[in-house]
Amino acid sequence: MIPRYSRPEMVALWSPETRFRIWFEIEAHACDAQAALGVIPKANAEAVWRAKDVTFDVARIDAIEAVTRHDVIAFLTHLAEHIGADEARFLHQGMTSSDVLDTALNVQLCRASDLLLAGLDRVLAALKSRALEHKYTLRIGRSHGIHAEPTTLGLTFARFYAEMSRNRARLVNARSEIATGAISGAVGTFANIDPAVEKHVCAMMGLVPEPISTQVIPRDRHAMFFATLGVIASGIENVAIEIRHMQRTEVLEAEEFFSPGQKGSSAMPHKRNPVLSENLTGLARLVRMAVIPAMENVALWHERDISHSSVERAIGPDATITLDFALHRLAGVIEKLVIYPGNMLANLNRFRGLVMSQRVLLALTQAGVSREDAYRLVQRNAMKVWDEGADFKAGLLADPGVTAALPPAVIEESFDMGYHTRHVDTIFARVFGG
């Protein structure tokens, strides 16, 4: 991923240096297990660990690979240069390349998950803080982009919190599913390596043994992992779209923090645009790009082919780096989001009580009017608000068809805003507990 949308912590996880370090640990732990089984001399296993502080020369490994056309062999050749040819002769004993590659990839995906979970926790904390802050801040709810009924900004933030909580649980499950390793040899039969080696390596690398591998770890695990990243990215976009709507000039219920010295347009000095939220919408698309290729990686030929390899070399780093950046950007946007409660109230009242139509409809039915007649009575007054700019409550009070069923006090009561916030505490208890 380009540096513009990357955080150093996640980038470092996918660097060649980190990858080779993980490969080394897998090989060294495998040697330990082989020595414990008496398959190789203990001295040879100990010799491998003498390279534990070596900084692997990426350029040298690349140069070897240019000749061998094989990345794992190039690495093993370079490792042997550090520990000696004789000491290295038992490296990779009974193993195949995918034992190293797949186990290492899953280690990286697990570590990436931990960084992503930290990002989700920051987003959740920001959403909860803003939800509690604006628990009773009235705003208009919208359906189809049109005014519907009153709600609160706190409920908006709580809704996003609940979604991100589900996303966190999904990622925890996806991390668990991807946390397997395989040291099972060619085609996965353990013909040339004892299953105890796999068990030891996995334990040392924070994984569990894959119950049955071929020459690769089954890719349905990876498909689920990247699908989960795609769902999280969609959750990010869900929040970003709401912020972008709120910042529209005609709405202006909230806006991204506009820092001193910031410029909104090269041509129009007055502009303050929701650029971060728009960026998040774009980044979500990039993360979702990984989902279909990951699904297509599930079907491989027989016990193994490498059609998945080139895909994962790209989507592993790109999807996790992009999502990691997006989570922290979203958290920053929420933490510093500027809220305009006065504008929310003005928008809510823009159509002179029109949004209370259902309350009046229900009051009429409770008073004995058929639903069809009640709907007709309310709608004819509502349409005057749309078409003529009339006051909805005044129209109802002047309509004999309405007042024949409802006394003025009941009509007045139907416009009580508190009616729409009376269950906010119940909803918050469901979302946040307590």
Coordinates of C-alpha atoms in Angstrom, one line a residue:
M1 CA 0.0 0.0 0.0
I2 CA 1.2 3.5 -0.7
P3 CA 2.7 5.4 2.3
R4 CA -0.1 8.0 2.2
Y5 CA -2.6 5.4 3.6
S6 CA -0.2 3.4 5.8
R7 CA 0.7 3.3 9.4
P8 CA 4.3 2.2 10.3
E9 CA 3.3 -0.5 12.7
M10 CA 1.3 -2.4 10.1
V11 CA 3.8 -1.7 7.3
A12 CA 6.6 -3.2 9.4
L13 CA 4.6 -6.4 9.9
W14 CA 4.7 -7.0 6.1
S15 CA 8.3 -6.0 5.5
P16 CA 10.7 -8.6 4.0
E17 CA 12.8 -8.4 7.1
T18 CA 9.8 -9.4 9.3
R19 CA 8.8 -12.1 6.9
F20 CA 12.3 -13.6 6.9
R21 CA 12.5 -13.4 10.6
I22 CA 9.3 -15.4 10.9
W23 CA 10.6 -18.0 8.4
F24 CA 13.7 -18.3 10.5
E25 CA 11.8 -18.9 13.7
I26 CA 9.7 -21.6 12.0
E27 CA 12.8 -23.4 10.7
A28 CA 14.6 -23.1 14.0
H29 CA 11.7 -24.4 16.1
A30 CA 11.3 -27.3 13.6
C31 CA 14.9 -28.2 14.1
D32 CA 14.4 -28.1 17.9
A33 CA 11.5 -30.6 17.5
Q34 CA 13.5 -32.8 15.1
A35 CA 16.4 -32.9 17.6
A36 CA 14.1 -33.8 20.4
L37 CA 12.8 -36.7 18.3
G38 CA 16.4 -37.8 17.6
V39 CA 16.0 -37.1 13.8
I40 CA 18.8 -34.6 13.7
P41 CA 21.7 -33.9 16.1
K42 CA 21.0 -31.4 18.8
A43 CA 24.2 -29.5 17.9
N44 CA 22.8 -28.8 14.5
A45 CA 19.6 -27.4 16.0
E46 CA 21.6 -25.2 18.3
A47 CA 23.7 -24.0 15.4
V48 CA 20.6 -22.7 13.7
W49 CA 19.7 -20.5 16.7
R50 CA 23.1 -18.8 16.5
A51 CA 21.6 -16.8 13.7
K52 CA 18.8 -15.5 15.8
D53 CA 20.3 -12.0 16.0
V54 CA 21.3 -11.9 12.3
T55 CA 19.9 -9.2 10.2
F56 CA 19.0 -11.0 7.0
D57 CA 20.2 -9.4 3.8
V58 CA 17.2 -8.9 1.7
A59 CA 19.2 -7.9 -1.3
R60 CA 21.3 -11.0 -1.0
I61 CA 18.3 -13.2 -0.8
D62 CA 16.8 -11.5 -3.8
A63 CA 20.0 -12.1 -5.7
I64 CA 20.0 -15.8 -4.9
E65 CA 16.3 -16.1 -5.8
A66 CA 17.1 -14.5 -9.2
V67 CA 19.1 -17.6 -9.9
T68 CA 17.1 -20.3 -8.1
R69 CA 13.7 -18.8 -9.0
H70 CA 12.5 -20.1 -5.5
D71 CA 12.1 -17.8 -2.6
V72 CA 12.3 -20.4 0.2
I73 CA 15.4 -22.0 -1.2
A74 CA 17.0 -18.6 -1.6
F75 CA 16.3 -17.9 2.1
L76 CA 17.6 -21.2 3.2
T77 CA 20.8 -20.7 1.2
H78 CA 21.3 -17.3 2.8
L79 CA 20.7 -18.8 6.2
A80 CA 23.3 -21.5 5.6
E81 CA 25.8 -18.8 4.8
H82 CA 25.4 -17.5 8.3
I83 CA 25.5 -20.9 10.2
G84 CA 27.7 -22.9 8.0
A85 CA 27.0 -25.5 5.3
D86 CA 27.5 -28.6 7.6
E87 CA 25.5 -27.1 10.4
A88 CA 22.7 -26.2 8.0
R89 CA 22.4 -29.6 6.4
F90 CA 19.4 -30.6 8.5
L91 CA 17.4 -27.3 7.8
H92 CA 14.0 -27.9 6.4
Q93 CA 14.2 -31.6 7.1
G94 CA 11.1 -33.3 5.8
M95 CA 9.4 -30.0 5.1
T96 CA 8.0 -28.4 2.0
S97 CA 8.0 -24.7 1.1
S98 CA 4.3 -24.2 1.9
D99 CA 5.0 -25.4 5.5
V100 CA 7.0 -22.2 5.9
L101 CA 5.0 -19.9 3.7
D102 CA 1.5 -20.8 4.9
T103 CA 2.5 -20.9 8.6
A104 CA 4.3 -17.6 8.3
L105 CA 1.4 -16.0 6.5
N106 CA -1.0 -17.0 9.2
V107 CA 1.3 -15.6 11.9
Q108 CA 1.3 -12.3 10.0
L109 CA -2.4 -12.3 9.6
C110 CA -2.8 -13.0 13.4
R111 CA -0.5 -10.1 14.2
A112 CA -2.3 -7.9 11.7
S113 CA -5.6 -8.8 13.5
D114 CA -4.2 -7.7 16.8
L115 CA -3.4 -4.3 15.3
L116 CA -6.8 -4.1 13.7
L117 CA -8.5 -5.0 16.9
A118 CA -6.7 -2.1 18.6
G119 CA -8.0 0.2 15.9
L120 CA -11.5 -1.1 16.3
D121 CA -11.2 -0.5 20.1
R122 CA -10.3 3.1 19.4
V123 CA -13.3 3.5 17.1
L124 CA -15.6 2.0 19.7
A125 CA -14.3 4.2 22.4
A126 CA -14.8 7.3 20.3
L127 CA -18.4 6.2 19.3
K128 CA -19.4 5.5 22.9
S129 CA -18.0 8.8 24.1
R130 CA -19.9 10.8 21.5
A131 CA -23.1 8.7 22.0
L132 CA -23.1 9.5 25.7
E133 CA -22.3 13.1 25.1
H134 CA -25.3 13.5 22.7
K135 CA -27.6 10.9 24.2
Y136 CA -30.6 13.4 24.1
T137 CA -29.4 15.7 21.3
L138 CA -32.5 15.9 19.1
R139 CA -32.2 15.5 15.4
I140 CA -34.5 14.4 12.6
G141 CA -34.4 10.8 11.5
R142 CA -34.5 10.2 7.8
S143 CA -35.7 7.5 5.5
H144 CA -35.0 7.7 1.8
G145 CA -33.2 10.9 2.6
I146 CA -36.5 12.5 3.6
H147 CA -37.5 13.7 7.1
A148 CA -39.1 10.8 9.0
E149 CA -39.5 11.2 12.8
P150 CA -37.3 12.6 15.6
T151 CA -34.4 10.7 17.0
T152 CA -31.2 11.7 18.8
L153 CA -27.6 12.0 17.7
G154 CA -26.7 9.7 20.6
L155 CA -28.8 6.9 19.0
T156 CA -27.0 7.5 15.7
F157 CA -23.6 7.0 17.4
A158 CA -25.0 4.1 19.5
R159 CA -26.1 2.3 16.3
F160 CA -22.7 2.6 14.8
Y161 CA -21.2 1.4 18.1
A162 CA -23.3 -1.7 18.0
E163 CA -22.3 -2.4 14.4
M164 CA -18.6 -2.0 15.2
S165 CA -19.0 -4.2 18.2
R166 CA -20.3 -6.9 16.0
N167 CA -17.4 -6.3 13.6
R168 CA -15.0 -6.7 16.5
A169 CA -16.5 -10.0 17.4
R170 CA -16.3 -11.1 13.8
L171 CA -12.6 -10.2 13.6
V172 CA -11.9 -12.1 16.8
N173 CA -13.5 -15.2 15.3
A174 CA -11.7 -14.6 12.0
R175 CA -8.4 -14.4 13.8
S176 CA -9.1 -17.6 15.6
E177 CA -10.0 -19.3 12.3
I178 CA -6.8 -18.2 10.6
A179 CA -4.5 -19.1 13.6
T180 CA -3.4 -22.5 12.2
G181 CA -0.1 -23.8 11.0
A182 CA 1.0 -26.7 9.0
I183 CA 4.3 -28.6 9.0
S184 CA 3.1 -31.7 7.3
G185 CA 5.5 -32.1 4.3
A186 CA 4.7 -32.6 0.7
V187 CA 1.0 -33.2 0.1
G188 CA 0.4 -33.1 3.8
T189 CA 0.8 -36.8 4.7
F190 CA 3.6 -36.4 7.3
A191 CA 5.5 -39.1 5.4
N192 CA 8.8 -37.4 6.0
I193 CA 8.2 -35.5 9.2
D194 CA 6.6 -36.4 12.5
P195 CA 3.3 -34.6 13.5
A196 CA 5.0 -33.7 16.7
V197 CA 7.2 -31.2 14.8
E198 CA 4.1 -29.4 13.6
K199 CA 2.6 -29.4 17.1
H200 CA 5.8 -27.8 18.6
V201 CA 6.2 -25.2 15.9
C202 CA 2.6 -24.1 16.1
A203 CA 2.8 -23.9 19.9
M204 CA 5.9 -21.7 19.6
M205 CA 4.4 -19.5 16.9
G206 CA 1.1 -18.9 18.7
L207 CA -0.9 -21.2 16.4
V208 CA -2.7 -24.5 16.5
P209 CA -2.1 -27.4 14.1
E210 CA -4.2 -27.4 11.0
P211 CA -6.4 -30.6 11.4
I212 CA -5.8 -31.7 7.8
S213 CA -3.7 -29.9 5.3
T214 CA -2.7 -30.9 1.8
Q215 CA 0.5 -29.1 0.7
V216 CA -1.3 -26.0 1.8
I217 CA -3.5 -24.8 4.6
P218 CA -7.1 -24.7 3.3
R219 CA -8.0 -21.4 1.9
D220 CA -11.6 -21.2 3.1
R221 CA -10.0 -19.9 6.3
H222 CA -8.4 -17.0 4.4
A223 CA -11.6 -16.3 2.5
M224 CA -13.5 -15.9 5.7
F225 CA -10.7 -13.7 7.1
F226 CA -10.7 -11.3 4.1
A227 CA -14.5 -11.3 3.9
T228 CA -14.5 -10.1 7.5
L229 CA -12.2 -7.3 6.6
G230 CA -14.6 -6.4 3.9
V231 CA -17.5 -6.2 6.3
I232 CA -15.5 -4.0 8.7
A233 CA -14.7 -1.7 5.8
S234 CA -18.4 -1.5 4.9
G235 CA -19.0 -0.5 8.5
I236 CA -16.5 2.3 8.2
E237 CA -18.2 3.5 5.1
N238 CA -21.5 3.4 6.8
V239 CA -20.3 5.9 9.4
A240 CA -18.5 8.0 6.8
I241 CA -21.6 8.3 4.6
E242 CA -23.6 9.7 7.6
I243 CA -20.9 12.2 8.3
R244 CA -20.8 13.3 4.7
H245 CA -24.5 13.8 4.7
M246 CA -24.4 15.8 8.0
Q247 CA -21.8 18.1 6.5
R248 CA -23.8 19.1 3.4
T249 CA -24.3 22.8 3.4
E250 CA -28.1 22.4 3.4
V251 CA -27.9 20.2 6.4
L252 CA -24.8 21.2 8.4
E253 CA -25.6 19.2 11.5
A254 CA -21.9 18.2 12.0
E255 CA -18.6 18.6 10.1
E256 CA -15.1 17.3 10.2
F257 CA -12.7 19.4 12.2
F258 CA -11.1 22.1 10.0
S259 CA -7.6 22.7 11.3
P260 CA -5.9 26.1 11.3
G261 CA -4.2 26.6 8.0
Q262 CA -6.2 23.9 6.3
K263 CA -7.5 24.7 2.8
G264 CA -10.7 23.3 1.3
S265 CA -10.3 24.2 -2.4
S266 CA -7.6 25.5 -4.7
A267 CA -10.2 27.7 -6.4
M268 CA -12.8 28.5 -3.7
P269 CA -11.4 29.9 -0.4
H270 CA -14.7 29.4 1.4
K271 CA -14.8 25.6 1.1
R272 CA -14.7 23.2 4.0
N273 CA -15.1 19.7 2.6
P274 CA -15.6 16.3 4.3
V275 CA -12.4 15.0 2.7
L276 CA -11.5 12.5 5.4
S277 CA -14.9 10.8 5.3
E278 CA -14.8 10.8 1.5
N279 CA -11.4 9.2 1.7
L280 CA -12.8 6.5 4.1
T281 CA -15.4 5.7 1.5
G282 CA -12.7 5.1 -1.1
L283 CA -10.5 3.1 1.3
A284 CA -13.4 0.8 2.1
R285 CA -13.6 0.0 -1.6
L286 CA -10.0 -0.9 -1.6
V287 CA -10.4 -3.3 1.3
R288 CA -13.4 -5.0 -0.3
M289 CA -11.4 -5.5 -3.5
A290 CA -9.6 -8.3 -1.6
V291 CA -12.7 -10.3 -0.9
I292 CA -13.5 -11.8 -4.2
P293 CA -9.9 -12.9 -5.0
A294 CA -9.7 -14.5 -1.5
M295 CA -12.9 -16.4 -2.3
E296 CA -11.5 -17.6 -5.6
N297 CA -8.4 -18.8 -3.9
V298 CA -10.4 -21.5 -2.1
A299 CA -10.4 -23.8 -5.1
L300 CA -6.9 -25.1 -5.9
W301 CA -5.8 -28.0 -8.0
H302 CA -5.5 -31.3 -6.2
E303 CA -3.2 -31.0 -3.2
R304 CA -1.7 -27.7 -4.2
D305 CA -1.1 -25.1 -6.9
I306 CA 0.2 -21.6 -6.5
S307 CA -2.6 -19.6 -8.2
H308 CA -3.4 -18.2 -4.7
S309 CA 0.2 -17.1 -4.0
S310 CA 0.4 -14.0 -6.1
V311 CA -3.0 -12.9 -4.9
E312 CA -2.1 -13.2 -1.2
R313 CA 1.2 -11.4 -1.7
A314 CA -0.9 -8.4 -2.7
I315 CA -4.1 -8.6 -0.6
G316 CA -2.4 -9.6 2.6
P317 CA -0.5 -6.4 3.1
D318 CA -2.8 -4.1 1.1
A319 CA -6.1 -5.0 2.8
T320 CA -4.7 -5.0 6.4
I321 CA -2.6 -1.9 5.9
T322 CA -5.5 0.0 4.3
L323 CA -8.0 -1.1 6.9
D324 CA -5.7 -0.3 9.8
F325 CA -5.2 3.2 8.4
A326 CA -8.9 3.6 7.8
L327 CA -9.8 2.6 11.4
H328 CA -7.5 5.1 12.9
R329 CA -8.6 7.8 10.5
L330 CA -12.3 7.1 11.3
A331 CA -11.5 7.3 15.1
G332 CA -9.9 10.6 14.6
V333 CA -12.8 12.0 12.6
I334 CA -15.3 10.9 15.3
E335 CA -13.2 12.2 18.2
K336 CA -12.9 15.7 16.7
L337 CA -16.3 15.8 14.9
V338 CA -17.8 19.3 15.3
I339 CA -21.5 19.0 16.3
Y340 CA -24.2 21.7 15.7
P341 CA -27.2 20.9 17.9
G342 CA -28.9 24.1 17.0
N343 CA -28.9 23.2 13.3
M344 CA -30.2 19.8 14.1
L345 CA -33.2 21.4 15.9
A346 CA -33.7 23.8 13.1
N347 CA -33.8 21.0 10.6
L348 CA -36.2 19.0 12.8
N349 CA -38.6 22.0 12.9
R350 CA -38.1 23.0 9.3
F351 CA -41.5 21.6 8.1
R352 CA -43.5 23.0 11.1
G353 CA -44.3 19.9 12.9
L354 CA -44.9 17.7 9.9
V355 CA -42.7 14.9 11.4
M356 CA -45.4 14.2 14.0
S357 CA -47.8 12.9 11.5
Q358 CA -47.7 9.3 12.8
R359 CA -48.5 10.4 16.3
V360 CA -51.6 12.2 15.1
L361 CA -52.6 9.2 12.9
L362 CA -52.3 6.8 15.9
A363 CA -54.3 9.2 18.2
L364 CA -57.1 9.3 15.6
T365 CA -57.3 5.5 15.4
Q366 CA -57.3 5.3 19.2
A367 CA -60.2 7.8 19.2
G368 CA -62.2 5.4 17.0
V369 CA -61.5 6.6 13.5
S370 CA -60.7 3.9 10.9
R371 CA -57.1 3.8 9.9
E372 CA -58.0 4.6 6.3
D373 CA -60.0 7.7 7.3
A374 CA -57.3 8.7 9.8
Y375 CA -54.6 8.5 7.2
R376 CA -56.7 10.6 4.8
L377 CA -57.3 13.3 7.4
V378 CA -53.6 13.5 8.4
Q379 CA -52.3 13.3 4.9
R380 CA -54.4 16.1 3.5
N381 CA -53.0 18.4 6.2
A382 CA -49.5 17.1 5.6
M383 CA -49.6 17.8 1.9
K384 CA -50.5 21.5 2.7
V385 CA -47.2 21.7 4.6
W386 CA -45.3 20.3 1.6
D387 CA -47.1 22.4 -1.1
E388 CA -48.0 25.6 0.7
G389 CA -45.6 25.9 3.6
A390 CA -48.5 25.6 6.1
D391 CA -48.1 24.9 9.8
F392 CA -49.1 21.3 10.4
K393 CA -50.4 21.7 13.9
A394 CA -52.4 24.8 13.0
G395 CA -53.9 22.9 10.1
L396 CA -55.0 20.0 12.2
L397 CA -56.5 22.3 14.8
A398 CA -58.5 24.0 12.0
D399 CA -59.7 20.8 10.4
P400 CA -63.2 19.9 11.5
G401 CA -62.6 16.3 10.5
V402 CA -59.7 16.0 12.9
T403 CA -61.2 18.0 15.8
A404 CA -64.4 16.0 15.6
A405 CA -62.3 13.1 16.9
L406 CA -59.5 14.8 18.8
P407 CA -59.8 17.6 21.3
P408 CA -57.1 20.4 21.0
A409 CA -55.3 19.1 24.1
V410 CA -54.7 15.7 22.5
I411 CA -53.5 17.3 19.3
E412 CA -51.1 19.5 21.3
E413 CA -49.9 16.5 23.2
S414 CA -49.1 14.8 19.9
F415 CA -46.3 17.3 19.3
D416 CA -44.4 16.6 22.4
M417 CA -40.8 15.8 21.5
G418 CA -40.2 13.9 24.7
Y419 CA -42.5 11.2 23.4
H420 CA -39.8 10.2 20.9
T421 CA -36.9 10.0 23.4
R422 CA -38.7 8.2 26.2
H423 CA -37.0 4.8 25.4
V424 CA -33.5 6.1 24.8
D425 CA -32.3 4.8 28.1
T426 CA -33.7 1.3 27.2
I427 CA -31.8 1.3 23.9
F428 CA -28.6 2.6 25.5
A429 CA -28.8 -0.2 28.1
R430 CA -29.1 -2.7 25.3
V431 CA -26.1 -1.4 23.5
F432 CA -23.8 -0.4 26.3
G433 CA -25.1 -2.5 29.2
G434 CA -26.0 -1.2 32.6

